């Protein structure tokens, strides 16, 4: 008896997924260009079952934009047999018409077509073993930002209430000490007899401080573990690289900055290379690129302000740069050089020697 069942064995099916919280819009393309589009719940198993029924025996190549869901959808898809990549939204070719008529269906279709034409390059997928370490470092940075906001709110309250600082707290460096917090709670007099808002703000400041201390202790313990001990010792020899900068770099890059083939790609990942606009004989270099790791880039710049005071060579380079540009731009050039030095330390496995 002859079977009429169609088999896609040995064929590739290209799957573009527009990922949202509750739904996914999916567009599939066969090798001959036949399109099949649908919407479904945000579930990888449901997608696999549907496609496996529609295209039995096929090999599924899929892609979706990096976004709020992180890599959870990627792991779910790959475990089911999909050959999946996660792509940066800016790397997906888009026409003017697609920008003007943007829908979920359009987004998933352009991903599918770009995937079929081999126009997409996936971003680096983090190892599961390093995800919690990375989240721990990022959590500390969020706590630091929260603390800064609370301090600003407290000072704004004092300004609006006409509170003047006593002589012992006239310098900003004396603020937020134990004595300063005691002054806020016991001696500050506001326009109203009640100080509930001030007391609540002080409570929040102290609470966030305790959270930051707990996270920092955990990071310090992590730096002495067998997992990071060797590489942390190397990076911490670089001027300006302390506990937070060194551990942030190791966790963001899965304890392996050497996955970058050269210094330029490493610095580009940090977002420390300038934009360029060349046309004919005119060549213009602009600000540093907007892409790159948003966690590490600012930390390297902060480390550079310390490094120029500790390393003679970097300090001399900074001074020379300042002759032709503003200090804020000069420090970015120092940050690039400092990042290259950190890369060299990791590559050679030799501690940095101050010049």
Short mmCIF file of C-alpha atoms in Angstrom, two decimals:
data_model
loop_
_atom_site.label_atom_id
_atom_site.label_comp_id
_atom_site.label_asym_id
_atom_site.label_seq_id
_atom_site.Cartn_x
_atom_site.Cartn_y
_atom_site.Cartn_z
CA UNK A 1 0.00 0.00 0.00
CA UNK A 2 1.48 3.38 -1.02
CA UNK A 3 1.90 5.98 1.75
CA UNK A 4 0.88 9.59 1.04
CA UNK A 5 2.59 10.95 4.15
CA UNK A 6 5.07 13.72 3.32
CA UNK A 7 8.53 13.45 4.84
CA UNK A 8 10.87 16.41 5.33
CA UNK A 9 13.78 14.25 6.39
CA UNK A 10 17.08 15.94 5.55
CA UNK A 11 15.44 19.33 4.88
CA UNK A 12 15.93 22.54 6.85
CA UNK A 13 12.98 24.55 8.12
CA UNK A 14 13.78 28.14 9.04
CA UNK A 15 11.81 29.43 12.03
CA UNK A 16 11.57 33.11 12.94
CA UNK A 17 10.08 33.78 16.38
CA UNK A 18 8.80 37.10 17.69
CA UNK A 19 8.94 36.48 21.43
CA UNK A 20 6.53 38.09 23.90
CA UNK A 21 5.56 37.35 27.49
CA UNK A 22 2.39 35.33 26.81
CA UNK A 23 2.48 34.67 23.06
CA UNK A 24 4.95 33.93 20.29
CA UNK A 25 4.34 34.79 16.67
CA UNK A 26 6.10 32.27 14.45
CA UNK A 27 6.93 32.25 10.74
CA UNK A 28 8.45 29.19 9.09
CA UNK A 29 10.06 28.91 5.66
CA UNK A 30 10.90 25.75 3.78
CA UNK A 31 13.98 25.50 1.59
CA UNK A 32 11.77 26.21 -1.44
CA UNK A 33 10.39 29.37 0.23
CA UNK A 34 6.90 28.19 1.29
CA UNK A 35 5.71 30.26 4.24
CA UNK A 36 3.67 29.13 7.22
CA UNK A 37 2.77 31.68 9.89
CA UNK A 38 0.85 31.38 13.16
CA UNK A 39 0.60 32.63 16.75
CA UNK A 40 0.78 30.42 19.83
CA UNK A 41 1.36 30.41 23.57
CA UNK A 42 4.88 31.18 24.73
CA UNK A 43 5.91 27.55 25.01
CA UNK A 44 8.79 25.76 23.26
CA UNK A 45 7.26 22.29 23.61
CA UNK A 46 4.02 23.45 21.97
CA UNK A 47 6.03 24.93 19.10
CA UNK A 48 8.05 21.74 18.63
CA UNK A 49 4.97 19.52 18.60
CA UNK A 50 3.22 21.74 16.05
CA UNK A 51 6.19 21.98 13.72
CA UNK A 52 7.08 18.33 14.05
CA UNK A 53 3.55 17.45 12.99
CA UNK A 54 3.60 19.92 10.10
CA UNK A 55 7.14 19.06 8.94
CA UNK A 56 7.89 15.50 10.10
CA UNK A 57 11.55 14.57 10.11
CA UNK A 58 12.78 18.14 9.34
CA UNK A 59 15.71 19.91 10.95
CA UNK A 60 14.62 23.20 12.56
CA UNK A 61 16.82 26.31 12.43
CA UNK A 62 15.33 29.04 14.62
CA UNK A 63 16.14 32.56 15.79
CA UNK A 64 14.64 35.27 17.97
CA UNK A 65 15.61 38.75 19.12
CA UNK A 66 17.46 39.19 22.40
CA UNK A 67 15.10 40.75 24.90
CA UNK A 68 13.35 40.42 28.22
CA UNK A 69 13.24 36.60 28.23
CA UNK A 70 17.03 36.34 28.07
CA UNK A 71 18.25 32.86 27.20
CA UNK A 72 15.44 30.85 28.78
CA UNK A 73 13.67 30.36 25.43
CA UNK A 74 16.99 29.43 23.80
CA UNK A 75 17.71 26.69 26.32
CA UNK A 76 14.17 25.33 25.99
CA UNK A 77 14.39 25.25 22.19
CA UNK A 78 17.84 23.66 22.00
CA UNK A 79 16.85 20.93 24.45
CA UNK A 80 14.07 19.99 22.05
CA UNK A 81 16.46 19.74 19.10
CA UNK A 82 16.21 23.21 17.52
CA UNK A 83 19.40 24.77 16.17
CA UNK A 84 18.68 28.15 17.68
CA UNK A 85 20.48 31.49 17.80
CA UNK A 86 19.67 34.69 19.69
CA UNK A 87 20.30 37.85 17.66
CA UNK A 88 20.73 41.52 18.49
CA UNK A 89 17.72 43.49 17.25
CA UNK A 90 19.97 45.99 15.42
CA UNK A 91 21.58 43.15 13.43
CA UNK A 92 18.35 42.09 11.73
CA UNK A 93 18.07 43.62 8.22
CA UNK A 94 15.01 45.88 8.10
CA UNK A 95 13.49 47.83 5.22
CA UNK A 96 11.80 51.21 5.50
CA UNK A 97 8.45 49.59 4.79
CA UNK A 98 8.93 47.12 7.64
CA UNK A 99 9.71 50.00 10.00
CA UNK A 100 6.53 51.82 8.96
CA UNK A 101 4.32 48.71 9.13
CA UNK A 102 5.72 46.95 12.18
CA UNK A 103 3.68 43.99 13.42
CA UNK A 104 4.49 40.71 15.13
CA UNK A 105 3.91 38.88 11.86
CA UNK A 106 6.30 41.19 10.00
CA UNK A 107 8.95 40.83 12.69
CA UNK A 108 8.86 37.03 12.75
CA UNK A 109 8.87 36.85 8.93
CA UNK A 110 11.92 39.09 8.49
CA UNK A 111 13.79 36.98 11.07
CA UNK A 112 12.89 33.82 9.15
CA UNK A 113 14.00 35.26 5.80
CA UNK A 114 17.25 36.64 7.25
CA UNK A 115 17.94 33.26 8.81
CA UNK A 116 17.32 31.47 5.52
CA UNK A 117 19.67 33.85 3.68
CA UNK A 118 22.34 33.29 6.35
CA UNK A 119 22.38 37.00 7.21
CA UNK A 120 22.19 36.60 10.99
CA UNK A 121 24.95 36.18 13.54
CA UNK A 122 23.95 35.06 16.99
CA UNK A 123 25.16 36.71 20.19
CA UNK A 124 27.16 34.80 22.77
CA UNK A 125 25.04 32.45 24.88
CA UNK A 126 25.99 32.41 28.55
CA UNK A 127 26.81 29.15 30.28
CA UNK A 128 24.16 28.18 32.83
CA UNK A 129 26.86 27.61 35.46
CA UNK A 130 27.79 31.32 35.41
CA UNK A 131 24.31 32.84 35.27
CA UNK A 132 23.76 33.16 39.02
CA UNK A 133 27.25 34.63 39.48
CA UNK A 134 26.53 37.24 36.82
CA UNK A 135 23.15 38.06 38.35
CA UNK A 136 24.81 38.49 41.75
CA UNK A 137 27.20 41.11 40.37
CA UNK A 138 24.41 42.92 38.56
CA UNK A 139 22.25 42.85 41.68
CA UNK A 140 24.92 44.72 43.59
CA UNK A 141 25.03 47.42 40.92
CA UNK A 142 21.24 47.78 41.14
CA UNK A 143 21.49 48.12 44.93
CA UNK A 144 24.14 50.84 44.50
CA UNK A 145 21.81 52.77 42.17
CA UNK A 146 18.91 52.33 44.60
CA UNK A 147 21.07 53.65 47.45
CA UNK A 148 22.08 56.69 45.39
CA UNK A 149 18.42 57.46 44.66
CA UNK A 150 17.49 57.19 48.34
CA UNK A 151 20.32 59.52 49.35
CA UNK A 152 19.22 62.08 46.76
CA UNK A 153 15.62 61.89 47.97
CA UNK A 154 16.75 62.42 51.55
CA UNK A 155 18.86 65.45 50.67
CA UNK A 156 16.04 66.88 48.55
CA UNK A 157 13.74 66.60 51.56
CA UNK A 158 16.27 68.50 53.70
CA UNK A 159 16.60 71.24 51.07
CA UNK A 160 12.83 71.72 50.74
CA UNK A 161 12.50 71.86 54.54
CA UNK A 162 15.19 74.54 54.86
CA UNK A 163 17.59 72.37 56.84
CA UNK A 164 21.20 73.61 56.92
CA UNK A 165 24.13 71.31 57.59
CA UNK A 166 26.20 71.92 60.75
CA UNK A 167 29.88 72.76 60.35
CA UNK A 168 31.00 69.19 61.03
CA UNK A 169 29.03 68.02 57.97
CA UNK A 170 29.90 70.90 55.63
CA UNK A 171 31.94 68.61 53.34
CA UNK A 172 30.22 65.96 51.22
CA UNK A 173 32.76 63.37 52.31
CA UNK A 174 31.37 63.47 55.84
CA UNK A 175 27.83 62.67 54.74
CA UNK A 176 26.18 59.29 55.36
CA UNK A 177 28.55 58.34 58.13
CA UNK A 178 27.23 56.89 61.38
CA UNK A 179 27.31 60.33 62.99
CA UNK A 180 25.50 61.86 60.00
CA UNK A 181 22.72 59.25 60.22
CA UNK A 182 22.44 59.92 63.97
CA UNK A 183 22.13 63.65 63.25
CA UNK A 184 19.36 62.99 60.72
CA UNK A 185 17.38 60.93 63.21
CA UNK A 186 17.89 62.91 66.40
CA UNK A 187 18.81 66.53 65.67
CA UNK A 188 17.24 67.54 62.35
CA UNK A 189 14.19 69.78 62.77
CA UNK A 190 11.74 69.97 59.88
CA UNK A 191 8.97 72.49 59.21
CA UNK A 192 6.46 69.94 60.42
CA UNK A 193 6.69 68.44 63.88
CA UNK A 194 6.42 64.98 62.37
CA UNK A 195 9.53 63.37 60.80
CA UNK A 196 7.95 60.19 59.45
CA UNK A 197 9.15 60.68 55.87
CA UNK A 198 12.73 61.34 56.99
CA UNK A 199 12.69 58.35 59.34
CA UNK A 200 11.41 56.04 56.60
CA UNK A 201 14.09 57.27 54.20
CA UNK A 202 16.78 56.68 56.83
CA UNK A 203 15.44 53.18 57.41
CA UNK A 204 15.58 52.45 53.68
CA UNK A 205 19.16 53.75 53.39
CA UNK A 206 20.33 51.52 56.23
CA UNK A 207 18.42 48.54 54.83
CA UNK A 208 19.98 48.89 51.36
CA UNK A 209 23.41 49.30 52.95
CA UNK A 210 22.98 45.97 54.72
CA UNK A 211 21.93 44.33 51.45
CA UNK A 212 25.00 45.73 49.65
CA UNK A 213 27.24 44.47 52.46
CA UNK A 214 25.70 40.99 52.25
CA UNK A 215 26.13 40.84 48.46
CA UNK A 216 29.72 42.14 48.68
CA UNK A 217 30.60 39.45 51.20
CA UNK A 218 29.19 36.82 48.87
CA UNK A 219 31.20 38.23 45.96
CA UNK A 220 34.38 38.19 48.06
CA UNK A 221 33.72 34.55 48.95
CA UNK A 222 33.16 33.80 45.27
CA UNK A 223 36.50 35.39 44.32
CA UNK A 224 38.37 32.97 46.58
CA UNK A 225 36.63 29.87 45.21
CA UNK A 226 38.47 27.40 42.99
CA UNK A 227 36.26 28.55 40.12
CA UNK A 228 37.66 32.10 40.02
CA UNK A 229 40.71 32.20 42.29
CA UNK A 230 43.44 32.02 39.62
CA UNK A 231 41.93 34.47 37.12
CA UNK A 232 40.87 36.88 39.88
CA UNK A 233 44.43 37.02 41.18
CA UNK A 234 45.68 37.92 37.69
CA UNK A 235 43.07 40.62 37.01
CA UNK A 236 43.39 42.23 40.43
CA UNK A 237 47.05 42.98 39.62
CA UNK A 238 45.91 45.45 36.94
CA UNK A 239 45.83 49.04 38.33
CA UNK A 240 42.28 50.14 39.11
CA UNK A 241 40.91 46.60 39.07
CA UNK A 242 39.51 45.80 42.49
CA UNK A 243 37.10 43.16 43.70
CA UNK A 244 34.01 44.43 41.87
CA UNK A 245 35.62 45.25 38.49
CA UNK A 246 37.60 42.01 38.35
CA UNK A 247 34.70 39.78 39.34
CA UNK A 248 32.31 41.63 37.03
CA UNK A 249 34.61 40.96 34.09
CA UNK A 250 35.03 37.28 34.96
CA UNK A 251 31.32 36.63 35.50
CA UNK A 252 30.16 38.59 32.45
CA UNK A 253 32.54 36.61 30.21
CA UNK A 254 31.98 33.24 31.89
CA UNK A 255 35.45 33.31 33.46
CA UNK A 256 36.98 33.18 29.99
CA UNK A 257 37.82 36.57 28.41
CA UNK A 258 40.02 34.60 26.01
CA UNK A 259 36.96 33.60 24.01
CA UNK A 260 37.64 36.84 22.11
CA UNK A 261 40.23 36.19 19.37
CA UNK A 262 41.97 39.55 19.71
CA UNK A 263 42.11 42.77 21.71
CA UNK A 264 39.96 44.76 19.30
CA UNK A 265 37.02 42.38 19.58
CA UNK A 266 37.44 42.33 23.35
CA UNK A 267 37.40 46.15 23.59
CA UNK A 268 34.47 46.32 21.14
CA UNK A 269 32.49 44.02 23.45
CA UNK A 270 33.10 46.55 26.22
CA UNK A 271 31.74 49.35 24.02
CA UNK A 272 35.02 51.31 24.18
CA UNK A 273 35.70 51.81 20.46
CA UNK A 274 34.70 55.04 18.67
CA UNK A 275 32.09 55.34 15.97
CA UNK A 276 33.43 56.29 12.54
CA UNK A 277 31.89 57.99 9.51
CA UNK A 278 34.08 57.86 6.41
CA UNK A 279 33.01 59.36 3.09
CA UNK A 280 35.54 59.88 0.33
CA UNK A 281 38.51 61.76 1.73
CA UNK A 282 36.63 62.80 4.86
CA UNK A 283 37.18 60.62 7.93
CA UNK A 284 35.42 61.40 11.19
CA UNK A 285 35.63 59.53 14.50
CA UNK A 286 32.79 60.15 16.93
CA UNK A 287 31.77 59.12 20.43
CA UNK A 288 32.19 55.56 21.66
CA UNK A 289 29.71 53.09 20.23
CA UNK A 290 26.37 52.63 21.96
CA UNK A 291 26.64 48.84 21.80
CA UNK A 292 28.69 46.78 24.17
CA UNK A 293 28.40 45.41 27.68
CA UNK A 294 26.59 48.06 29.71
CA UNK A 295 27.80 46.58 33.01
CA UNK A 296 31.53 46.43 32.30
CA UNK A 297 32.14 49.53 30.17
CA UNK A 298 31.42 52.07 32.95
CA UNK A 299 33.42 50.01 35.46
CA UNK A 300 36.51 50.06 33.21
CA UNK A 301 36.17 53.84 32.84
CA UNK A 302 35.99 54.23 36.63
CA UNK A 303 39.01 51.98 37.01
CA UNK A 304 40.91 54.20 34.54
CA UNK A 305 40.58 57.23 36.83
CA UNK A 306 42.39 55.20 39.51
CA UNK A 307 44.91 53.69 37.09
CA UNK A 308 46.25 57.05 35.83
CA UNK A 309 47.36 57.84 39.39
CA UNK A 310 49.00 54.46 39.94
CA UNK A 311 50.65 53.68 36.63
CA UNK A 312 53.20 56.17 35.27
CA UNK A 313 52.75 55.09 31.65
CA UNK A 314 48.95 55.40 31.73
CA UNK A 315 49.20 58.73 33.54
CA UNK A 316 51.54 60.08 30.86
CA UNK A 317 49.24 58.81 28.10
CA UNK A 318 46.24 60.51 29.73
CA UNK A 319 48.13 63.82 30.00
CA UNK A 320 49.10 63.69 26.33
CA UNK A 321 45.50 62.94 25.31
CA UNK A 322 44.22 65.88 27.36
CA UNK A 323 46.27 68.26 25.21
CA UNK A 324 43.95 67.65 22.26
CA UNK A 325 40.63 66.76 23.92
CA UNK A 326 38.55 67.11 27.05
CA UNK A 327 39.40 64.93 30.08
CA UNK A 328 36.12 63.01 29.73
CA UNK A 329 37.12 61.90 26.23
CA UNK A 330 40.74 61.30 27.15
CA UNK A 331 39.76 58.87 29.89
CA UNK A 332 37.89 56.75 27.33
CA UNK A 333 41.14 56.31 25.40
CA UNK A 334 42.86 55.34 28.65
CA UNK A 335 40.04 52.87 29.33
CA UNK A 336 40.66 51.21 25.96
CA UNK A 337 44.35 50.86 26.73
CA UNK A 338 43.62 49.57 30.23
CA UNK A 339 41.19 46.98 28.86
CA UNK A 340 43.87 45.78 26.42
CA UNK A 341 46.29 45.41 29.32
CA UNK A 342 43.73 43.34 31.23
CA UNK A 343 43.27 41.16 28.15
CA UNK A 344 47.05 40.68 27.87
CA UNK A 345 47.27 39.67 31.53
CA UNK A 346 44.63 37.00 31.02
CA UNK A 347 46.23 35.80 27.79
CA UNK A 348 49.80 35.50 29.08
CA UNK A 349 48.77 34.35 32.58
CA UNK A 350 51.31 36.79 34.03
CA UNK A 351 50.45 39.45 36.65
CA UNK A 352 50.62 43.10 35.62
CA UNK A 353 53.81 44.96 36.52
CA UNK A 354 53.45 48.68 37.24
CA UNK A 355 55.58 50.91 35.04
#
